[in-house]
């Protein structure tokens, strides 16, 4: 077995696929082969780091299960009159609020792009190497209720907790019962300690207390949400009316 073949085999066993592919480039590029060994090593290690980063982002994206997987912050339409301030949104795009375990509330009428923007920001979070999970709010409440019955609640809560950013889409589309309220409080409490949250809803924040229902739990839930939340209040006509906007993947 040649030395060259042995090196490639060793890199494969060490799971250094990025470095392995980079070495192939070096060997077929005369100008690179003649570089000092330290420069070649610098190139190989940089390629490996980039390879691992890309693979990590691919895993994070797959795990996130975003409703609008193609949504990205570069395609946000600032010309549409929806109340989006480009400067303010830039402070959300940088991801600092996620690092600080803060929340984001996106409110507005149907069709103005709440879910799309939430997914775009979630996609941006993935690019910043944050773990993300998208959930429809009502379906998550159903999952929690089932977990209570079959004994899988600790596993479900543990699974949710491992994601740095949780997207709860379509908040307040169905009434809450006592079990939902308690689960919601536990979920928000977990987020306060170790993660961030995006909530999208048609219901104005001023009506959330009434929606939650039970005054004591509503106070506790609202207190934990409001004091650490950024707000993006959208308005205007439905973006779905614009065929060109939808076709170009912008909203």
PDB file of C-alpha atoms in Angstrom:
ATOM      1  CA  UNK A   1       0.000   0.000   0.000  1.00  0.00           C
ATOM      2  CA  UNK A   2       1.415   3.376  -0.996  1.00  0.00           C
ATOM      3  CA  UNK A   3       2.028   6.145   1.530  1.00  0.00           C
ATOM      4  CA  UNK A   4      -0.474   8.332  -0.282  1.00  0.00           C
ATOM      5  CA  UNK A   5      -3.165   5.660  -0.064  1.00  0.00           C
ATOM      6  CA  UNK A   6      -2.364   5.116   3.631  1.00  0.00           C
ATOM      7  CA  UNK A   7      -2.797   8.805   4.355  1.00  0.00           C
ATOM      8  CA  UNK A   8      -6.204   8.869   2.682  1.00  0.00           C
ATOM      9  CA  UNK A   9      -7.247   5.735   4.576  1.00  0.00           C
ATOM     10  CA  UNK A  10      -6.123   7.258   7.869  1.00  0.00           C
ATOM     11  CA  UNK A  11      -8.004  10.476   7.217  1.00  0.00           C
ATOM     12  CA  UNK A  12     -11.117   8.451   6.407  1.00  0.00           C
ATOM     13  CA  UNK A  13     -10.822   6.439   9.642  1.00  0.00           C
ATOM     14  CA  UNK A  14     -10.336   9.640  11.618  1.00  0.00           C
ATOM     15  CA  UNK A  15     -13.480  11.028   9.967  1.00  0.00           C
ATOM     16  CA  UNK A  16     -11.563  13.970   8.543  1.00  0.00           C
ATOM     17  CA  UNK A  17     -13.475  14.015   5.281  1.00  0.00           C
ATOM     18  CA  UNK A  18     -12.997  17.710   4.700  1.00  0.00           C
ATOM     19  CA  UNK A  19      -9.242  17.390   5.061  1.00  0.00           C
ATOM     20  CA  UNK A  20      -9.269  14.303   2.847  1.00  0.00           C
ATOM     21  CA  UNK A  21     -10.978  16.150  -0.008  1.00  0.00           C
ATOM     22  CA  UNK A  22      -8.721  19.165   0.497  1.00  0.00           C
ATOM     23  CA  UNK A  23      -5.627  16.971   0.224  1.00  0.00           C
ATOM     24  CA  UNK A  24      -6.875  15.711  -3.148  1.00  0.00           C
ATOM     25  CA  UNK A  25      -6.995  19.336  -4.317  1.00  0.00           C
ATOM     26  CA  UNK A  26      -3.462  19.945  -3.093  1.00  0.00           C
ATOM     27  CA  UNK A  27      -2.049  16.926  -4.901  1.00  0.00           C
ATOM     28  CA  UNK A  28      -3.509  17.930  -8.269  1.00  0.00           C
ATOM     29  CA  UNK A  29      -2.587  21.619  -7.979  1.00  0.00           C
ATOM     30  CA  UNK A  30       1.119  22.178  -8.766  1.00  0.00           C
ATOM     31  CA  UNK A  31       1.276  25.598  -7.121  1.00  0.00           C
ATOM     32  CA  UNK A  32      -0.089  24.175  -3.853  1.00  0.00           C
ATOM     33  CA  UNK A  33       2.149  21.119  -3.742  1.00  0.00           C
ATOM     34  CA  UNK A  34       5.217  23.351  -3.631  1.00  0.00           C
ATOM     35  CA  UNK A  35       3.958  25.396  -0.676  1.00  0.00           C
ATOM     36  CA  UNK A  36       5.676  25.078   2.721  1.00  0.00           C
ATOM     37  CA  UNK A  37       4.234  22.219   4.783  1.00  0.00           C
ATOM     38  CA  UNK A  38       2.841  24.625   7.390  1.00  0.00           C
ATOM     39  CA  UNK A  39       0.841  26.448   4.690  1.00  0.00           C
ATOM     40  CA  UNK A  40      -0.518  23.174   3.369  1.00  0.00           C
ATOM     41  CA  UNK A  41      -1.532  22.135   6.885  1.00  0.00           C
ATOM     42  CA  UNK A  42      -3.222  25.500   7.390  1.00  0.00           C
ATOM     43  CA  UNK A  43      -5.247  24.956   4.208  1.00  0.00           C
ATOM     44  CA  UNK A  44      -6.180  21.375   5.140  1.00  0.00           C
ATOM     45  CA  UNK A  45      -7.309  22.281   8.649  1.00  0.00           C
ATOM     46  CA  UNK A  46      -9.331  25.280   7.458  1.00  0.00           C
ATOM     47  CA  UNK A  47     -11.089  23.076   4.907  1.00  0.00           C
ATOM     48  CA  UNK A  48     -11.888  20.526   7.616  1.00  0.00           C
ATOM     49  CA  UNK A  49     -13.354  23.204   9.881  1.00  0.00           C
ATOM     50  CA  UNK A  50     -15.525  24.540   7.053  1.00  0.00           C
ATOM     51  CA  UNK A  51     -16.632  21.020   6.133  1.00  0.00           C
ATOM     52  CA  UNK A  52     -17.665  20.212   9.702  1.00  0.00           C
ATOM     53  CA  UNK A  53     -19.472  23.542  10.057  1.00  0.00           C
ATOM     54  CA  UNK A  54     -21.443  22.905   6.879  1.00  0.00           C
ATOM     55  CA  UNK A  55     -22.388  19.389   7.964  1.00  0.00           C
ATOM     56  CA  UNK A  56     -23.471  20.701  11.353  1.00  0.00           C
ATOM     57  CA  UNK A  57     -25.708  23.327   9.731  1.00  0.00           C
ATOM     58  CA  UNK A  58     -27.236  20.649   7.516  1.00  0.00           C
ATOM     59  CA  UNK A  59     -28.034  18.520  10.593  1.00  0.00           C
ATOM     60  CA  UNK A  60     -29.487  21.510  12.436  1.00  0.00           C
ATOM     61  CA  UNK A  61     -31.648  22.447   9.460  1.00  0.00           C
ATOM     62  CA  UNK A  62     -33.008  18.915   9.116  1.00  0.00           C
ATOM     63  CA  UNK A  63     -33.787  18.712  12.839  1.00  0.00           C
ATOM     64  CA  UNK A  64     -35.546  22.111  12.855  1.00  0.00           C
ATOM     65  CA  UNK A  65     -38.398  20.924  10.580  1.00  0.00           C
ATOM     66  CA  UNK A  66     -39.221  24.468   9.532  1.00  0.00           C
ATOM     67  CA  UNK A  67     -42.587  25.074   7.894  1.00  0.00           C
ATOM     68  CA  UNK A  68     -40.948  27.458   5.403  1.00  0.00           C
ATOM     69  CA  UNK A  69     -37.556  25.866   4.879  1.00  0.00           C
ATOM     70  CA  UNK A  70     -36.634  28.198   2.028  1.00  0.00           C
ATOM     71  CA  UNK A  71     -37.272  31.363   4.044  1.00  0.00           C
ATOM     72  CA  UNK A  72     -34.169  33.491   4.594  1.00  0.00           C
ATOM     73  CA  UNK A  73     -33.550  36.966   5.963  1.00  0.00           C
ATOM     74  CA  UNK A  74     -31.950  38.087   2.688  1.00  0.00           C
ATOM     75  CA  UNK A  75     -35.350  37.761   0.968  1.00  0.00           C
ATOM     76  CA  UNK A  76     -37.426  39.752   3.448  1.00  0.00           C
ATOM     77  CA  UNK A  77     -39.414  42.385   1.552  1.00  0.00           C
ATOM     78  CA  UNK A  78     -38.880  45.724   3.290  1.00  0.00           C
ATOM     79  CA  UNK A  79     -40.819  47.647   0.639  1.00  0.00           C
ATOM     80  CA  UNK A  80     -44.159  46.065   1.583  1.00  0.00           C
ATOM     81  CA  UNK A  81     -45.959  48.303   4.069  1.00  0.00           C
ATOM     82  CA  UNK A  82     -46.064  45.944   7.040  1.00  0.00           C
ATOM     83  CA  UNK A  83     -44.337  47.958   9.718  1.00  0.00           C
ATOM     84  CA  UNK A  84     -40.948  46.247   9.430  1.00  0.00           C
ATOM     85  CA  UNK A  85     -38.076  48.505  10.452  1.00  0.00           C
ATOM     86  CA  UNK A  86     -34.912  47.331   8.704  1.00  0.00           C
ATOM     87  CA  UNK A  87     -32.645  48.661  11.431  1.00  0.00           C
ATOM     88  CA  UNK A  88     -34.631  46.970  14.178  1.00  0.00           C
ATOM     89  CA  UNK A  89     -34.738  43.693  12.287  1.00  0.00           C
ATOM     90  CA  UNK A  90     -30.963  43.850  11.894  1.00  0.00           C
ATOM     91  CA  UNK A  91     -30.673  43.657  15.688  1.00  0.00           C
ATOM     92  CA  UNK A  92     -32.609  40.376  15.553  1.00  0.00           C
ATOM     93  CA  UNK A  93     -30.676  38.958  12.596  1.00  0.00           C
ATOM     94  CA  UNK A  94     -27.389  39.130  14.493  1.00  0.00           C
ATOM     95  CA  UNK A  95     -28.707  36.533  16.957  1.00  0.00           C
ATOM     96  CA  UNK A  96     -27.579  38.257  20.145  1.00  0.00           C
ATOM     97  CA  UNK A  97     -31.098  37.950  21.602  1.00  0.00           C
ATOM     98  CA  UNK A  98     -30.847  34.171  21.258  1.00  0.00           C
ATOM     99  CA  UNK A  99     -27.547  34.105  23.106  1.00  0.00           C
ATOM    100  CA  UNK A 100     -29.264  36.011  25.919  1.00  0.00           C
ATOM    101  CA  UNK A 101     -32.252  33.611  26.086  1.00  0.00           C
ATOM    102  CA  UNK A 102     -34.694  36.311  25.027  1.00  0.00           C
ATOM    103  CA  UNK A 103     -38.010  35.936  23.204  1.00  0.00           C
ATOM    104  CA  UNK A 104     -39.548  37.375  20.038  1.00  0.00           C
ATOM    105  CA  UNK A 105     -43.276  37.961  19.579  1.00  0.00           C
ATOM    106  CA  UNK A 106     -44.457  38.343  15.975  1.00  0.00           C
ATOM    107  CA  UNK A 107     -48.062  39.523  15.764  1.00  0.00           C
ATOM    108  CA  UNK A 108     -50.346  40.624  12.951  1.00  0.00           C
ATOM    109  CA  UNK A 109     -53.327  39.634  10.785  1.00  0.00           C
ATOM    110  CA  UNK A 110     -53.373  36.524   8.636  1.00  0.00           C
ATOM    111  CA  UNK A 111     -51.201  36.498   5.542  1.00  0.00           C
ATOM    112  CA  UNK A 112     -48.744  39.258   6.451  1.00  0.00           C
ATOM    113  CA  UNK A 113     -45.817  36.839   6.683  1.00  0.00           C
ATOM    114  CA  UNK A 114     -45.520  36.056  10.390  1.00  0.00           C
ATOM    115  CA  UNK A 115     -44.617  32.393   9.927  1.00  0.00           C
ATOM    116  CA  UNK A 116     -42.337  33.161   6.989  1.00  0.00           C
ATOM    117  CA  UNK A 117     -40.357  35.762   8.922  1.00  0.00           C
ATOM    118  CA  UNK A 118     -40.183  33.466  11.948  1.00  0.00           C
ATOM    119  CA  UNK A 119     -38.746  30.714   9.739  1.00  0.00           C
ATOM    120  CA  UNK A 120     -36.325  33.164   8.111  1.00  0.00           C
ATOM    121  CA  UNK A 121     -35.010  34.182  11.529  1.00  0.00           C
ATOM    122  CA  UNK A 122     -34.881  30.525  12.566  1.00  0.00           C
ATOM    123  CA  UNK A 123     -32.866  29.749   9.438  1.00  0.00           C
ATOM    124  CA  UNK A 124     -30.531  32.588  10.331  1.00  0.00           C
ATOM    125  CA  UNK A 125     -30.153  31.131  13.825  1.00  0.00           C
ATOM    126  CA  UNK A 126     -29.102  27.823  12.266  1.00  0.00           C
ATOM    127  CA  UNK A 127     -26.452  29.650  10.220  1.00  0.00           C
ATOM    128  CA  UNK A 128     -25.195  31.005  13.537  1.00  0.00           C
ATOM    129  CA  UNK A 129     -25.000  27.394  14.815  1.00  0.00           C
ATOM    130  CA  UNK A 130     -27.994  27.540  17.170  1.00  0.00           C
ATOM    131  CA  UNK A 131     -30.196  24.461  17.430  1.00  0.00           C
ATOM    132  CA  UNK A 132     -33.785  25.203  16.368  1.00  0.00           C
ATOM    133  CA  UNK A 133     -37.143  23.437  16.473  1.00  0.00           C
ATOM    134  CA  UNK A 134     -40.372  24.542  14.788  1.00  0.00           C
ATOM    135  CA  UNK A 135     -43.737  23.563  16.303  1.00  0.00           C
ATOM    136  CA  UNK A 136     -47.338  24.466  15.619  1.00  0.00           C
ATOM    137  CA  UNK A 137     -48.583  25.611  19.015  1.00  0.00           C
ATOM    138  CA  UNK A 138     -51.803  23.573  19.041  1.00  0.00           C
ATOM    139  CA  UNK A 139     -50.016  20.412  17.948  1.00  0.00           C
ATOM    140  CA  UNK A 140     -47.417  20.846  20.670  1.00  0.00           C
ATOM    141  CA  UNK A 141     -50.168  21.139  23.270  1.00  0.00           C
ATOM    142  CA  UNK A 142     -51.613  17.885  21.918  1.00  0.00           C
ATOM    143  CA  UNK A 143     -48.212  16.196  22.085  1.00  0.00           C
ATOM    144  CA  UNK A 144     -47.805  17.261  25.703  1.00  0.00           C
ATOM    145  CA  UNK A 145     -51.287  15.994  26.593  1.00  0.00           C
ATOM    146  CA  UNK A 146     -50.522  12.592  25.024  1.00  0.00           C
ATOM    147  CA  UNK A 147     -47.182  12.483  26.844  1.00  0.00           C
ATOM    148  CA  UNK A 148     -48.998  12.948  30.145  1.00  0.00           C
ATOM    149  CA  UNK A 149     -51.113   9.890  29.405  1.00  0.00           C
ATOM    150  CA  UNK A 150     -48.437   7.530  28.105  1.00  0.00           C
ATOM    151  CA  UNK A 151     -45.690   8.487  30.550  1.00  0.00           C
ATOM    152  CA  UNK A 152     -43.357  10.039  27.969  1.00  0.00           C
ATOM    153  CA  UNK A 153     -43.588  13.592  29.344  1.00  0.00           C
ATOM    154  CA  UNK A 154     -40.051  13.710  30.829  1.00  0.00           C
ATOM    155  CA  UNK A 155     -38.593  12.537  27.512  1.00  0.00           C
ATOM    156  CA  UNK A 156     -40.624  15.070  25.517  1.00  0.00           C
ATOM    157  CA  UNK A 157     -39.668  17.949  27.804  1.00  0.00           C
ATOM    158  CA  UNK A 158     -36.038  16.894  27.690  1.00  0.00           C
ATOM    159  CA  UNK A 159     -36.202  16.775  23.901  1.00  0.00           C
ATOM    160  CA  UNK A 160     -37.639  20.291  23.689  1.00  0.00           C
ATOM    161  CA  UNK A 161     -35.095  21.652  26.149  1.00  0.00           C
ATOM    162  CA  UNK A 162     -32.113  20.643  24.007  1.00  0.00           C
ATOM    163  CA  UNK A 163     -33.048  23.206  21.342  1.00  0.00           C
ATOM    164  CA  UNK A 164     -31.712  26.701  21.866  1.00  0.00           C
ATOM    165  CA  UNK A 165     -34.532  28.314  19.855  1.00  0.00           C
ATOM    166  CA  UNK A 166     -38.111  27.057  19.835  1.00  0.00           C
ATOM    167  CA  UNK A 167     -40.562  28.475  17.288  1.00  0.00           C
ATOM    168  CA  UNK A 168     -44.213  28.319  18.391  1.00  0.00           C
ATOM    169  CA  UNK A 169     -46.293  29.118  15.333  1.00  0.00           C
ATOM    170  CA  UNK A 170     -49.996  30.073  15.387  1.00  0.00           C
ATOM    171  CA  UNK A 171     -50.293  30.741  19.109  1.00  0.00           C
ATOM    172  CA  UNK A 172     -53.847  31.061  20.455  1.00  0.00           C
ATOM    173  CA  UNK A 173     -55.693  29.310  17.629  1.00  0.00           C
ATOM    174  CA  UNK A 174     -57.601  27.072  20.073  1.00  0.00           C
ATOM    175  CA  UNK A 175     -58.696  27.484  23.710  1.00  0.00           C
ATOM    176  CA  UNK A 176     -56.497  26.242  26.560  1.00  0.00           C
ATOM    177  CA  UNK A 177     -57.551  23.822  29.289  1.00  0.00           C
ATOM    178  CA  UNK A 178     -56.048  23.534  32.768  1.00  0.00           C
ATOM    179  CA  UNK A 179     -53.457  20.981  31.665  1.00  0.00           C
ATOM    180  CA  UNK A 180     -52.439  23.148  28.693  1.00  0.00           C
ATOM    181  CA  UNK A 181     -51.925  26.143  30.958  1.00  0.00           C
ATOM    182  CA  UNK A 182     -49.689  24.220  33.341  1.00  0.00           C
ATOM    183  CA  UNK A 183     -47.695  22.737  30.469  1.00  0.00           C
ATOM    184  CA  UNK A 184     -47.329  26.182  28.942  1.00  0.00           C
ATOM    185  CA  UNK A 185     -46.012  27.618  32.198  1.00  0.00           C
ATOM    186  CA  UNK A 186     -43.477  24.790  32.499  1.00  0.00           C
ATOM    187  CA  UNK A 187     -42.411  25.274  28.886  1.00  0.00           C
ATOM    188  CA  UNK A 188     -41.916  29.030  29.272  1.00  0.00           C
ATOM    189  CA  UNK A 189     -40.084  28.543  32.564  1.00  0.00           C
ATOM    190  CA  UNK A 190     -37.675  26.139  30.847  1.00  0.00           C
ATOM    191  CA  UNK A 191     -37.065  28.663  28.083  1.00  0.00           C
ATOM    192  CA  UNK A 192     -36.347  31.451  30.571  1.00  0.00           C
ATOM    193  CA  UNK A 193     -33.509  29.432  32.039  1.00  0.00           C
ATOM    194  CA  UNK A 194     -31.862  27.992  28.962  1.00  0.00           C
ATOM    195  CA  UNK A 195     -33.345  28.984  25.615  1.00  0.00           C
ATOM    196  CA  UNK A 196     -35.124  31.440  23.353  1.00  0.00           C
ATOM    197  CA  UNK A 197     -38.564  31.488  21.841  1.00  0.00           C
ATOM    198  CA  UNK A 198     -40.366  32.887  18.798  1.00  0.00           C
ATOM    199  CA  UNK A 199     -44.153  33.145  19.054  1.00  0.00           C
ATOM    200  CA  UNK A 200     -46.311  34.024  16.051  1.00  0.00           C
ATOM    201  CA  UNK A 201     -49.983  34.872  16.437  1.00  0.00           C
ATOM    202  CA  UNK A 202     -52.905  36.868  15.094  1.00  0.00           C
ATOM    203  CA  UNK A 203     -53.943  37.691  18.662  1.00  0.00           C
ATOM    204  CA  UNK A 204     -52.665  41.053  19.977  1.00  0.00           C
ATOM    205  CA  UNK A 205     -50.487  40.751  23.074  1.00  0.00           C
ATOM    206  CA  UNK A 206     -53.009  42.882  24.986  1.00  0.00           C
ATOM    207  CA  UNK A 207     -55.477  39.961  24.724  1.00  0.00           C
ATOM    208  CA  UNK A 208     -53.126  37.157  25.761  1.00  0.00           C
ATOM    209  CA  UNK A 209     -53.998  37.344  29.446  1.00  0.00           C
ATOM    210  CA  UNK A 210     -57.658  36.850  28.611  1.00  0.00           C
ATOM    211  CA  UNK A 211     -56.796  34.006  26.227  1.00  0.00           C
ATOM    212  CA  UNK A 212     -54.759  32.108  28.819  1.00  0.00           C
ATOM    213  CA  UNK A 213     -57.746  32.355  31.113  1.00  0.00           C
ATOM    214  CA  UNK A 214     -56.876  31.396  34.686  1.00  0.00           C
ATOM    215  CA  UNK A 215     -55.682  34.683  36.258  1.00  0.00           C
ATOM    216  CA  UNK A 216     -52.880  33.320  38.461  1.00  0.00           C
ATOM    217  CA  UNK A 217     -51.317  31.207  35.733  1.00  0.00           C
ATOM    218  CA  UNK A 218     -51.889  33.948  33.172  1.00  0.00           C
ATOM    219  CA  UNK A 219     -49.998  36.398  35.389  1.00  0.00           C
ATOM    220  CA  UNK A 220     -47.114  33.959  35.783  1.00  0.00           C
ATOM    221  CA  UNK A 221     -46.901  33.119  32.084  1.00  0.00           C
ATOM    222  CA  UNK A 222     -47.209  36.709  30.889  1.00  0.00           C
ATOM    223  CA  UNK A 223     -44.641  37.934  33.405  1.00  0.00           C
ATOM    224  CA  UNK A 224     -42.092  35.434  32.095  1.00  0.00           C
ATOM    225  CA  UNK A 225     -42.784  36.276  28.456  1.00  0.00           C
ATOM    226  CA  UNK A 226     -43.286  40.032  28.288  1.00  0.00           C
ATOM    227  CA  UNK A 227     -40.280  41.171  30.313  1.00  0.00           C
ATOM    228  CA  UNK A 228     -37.784  39.393  28.084  1.00  0.00           C
ATOM    229  CA  UNK A 229     -39.484  39.734  24.694  1.00  0.00           C
ATOM    230  CA  UNK A 230     -38.761  41.714  21.545  1.00  0.00           C
ATOM    231  CA  UNK A 231     -41.834  42.562  19.477  1.00  0.00           C
ATOM    232  CA  UNK A 232     -42.458  42.642  15.768  1.00  0.00           C
ATOM    233  CA  UNK A 233     -45.964  43.958  15.124  1.00  0.00           C
ATOM    234  CA  UNK A 234     -46.960  43.505  11.491  1.00  0.00           C
ATOM    235  CA  UNK A 235     -49.922  45.038   9.708  1.00  0.00           C
ATOM    236  CA  UNK A 236     -51.258  45.562   6.207  1.00  0.00           C
ATOM    237  CA  UNK A 237     -52.818  43.384   3.524  1.00  0.00           C
ATOM    238  CA  UNK A 238     -52.105  39.711   2.979  1.00  0.00           C
ATOM    239  CA  UNK A 239     -48.825  39.033   1.183  1.00  0.00           C
ATOM    240  CA  UNK A 240     -50.382  35.912  -0.302  1.00  0.00           C
ATOM    241  CA  UNK A 241     -52.241  38.114  -2.772  1.00  0.00           C
ATOM    242  CA  UNK A 242     -48.962  38.874  -4.530  1.00  0.00           C
ATOM    243  CA  UNK A 243     -48.207  36.012  -6.920  1.00  0.00           C
ATOM    244  CA  UNK A 244     -44.874  37.598  -7.865  1.00  0.00           C
ATOM    245  CA  UNK A 245     -43.798  37.786  -4.225  1.00  0.00           C
ATOM    246  CA  UNK A 246     -44.626  34.150  -3.572  1.00  0.00           C
ATOM    247  CA  UNK A 247     -43.047  32.995  -6.834  1.00  0.00           C
ATOM    248  CA  UNK A 248     -39.753  34.744  -6.046  1.00  0.00           C
ATOM    249  CA  UNK A 249     -39.644  33.289  -2.547  1.00  0.00           C
ATOM    250  CA  UNK A 250     -39.817  36.681  -0.907  1.00  0.00           C
ATOM    251  CA  UNK A 251     -42.219  37.881   1.759  1.00  0.00           C
TER     252      UNK A 251
END
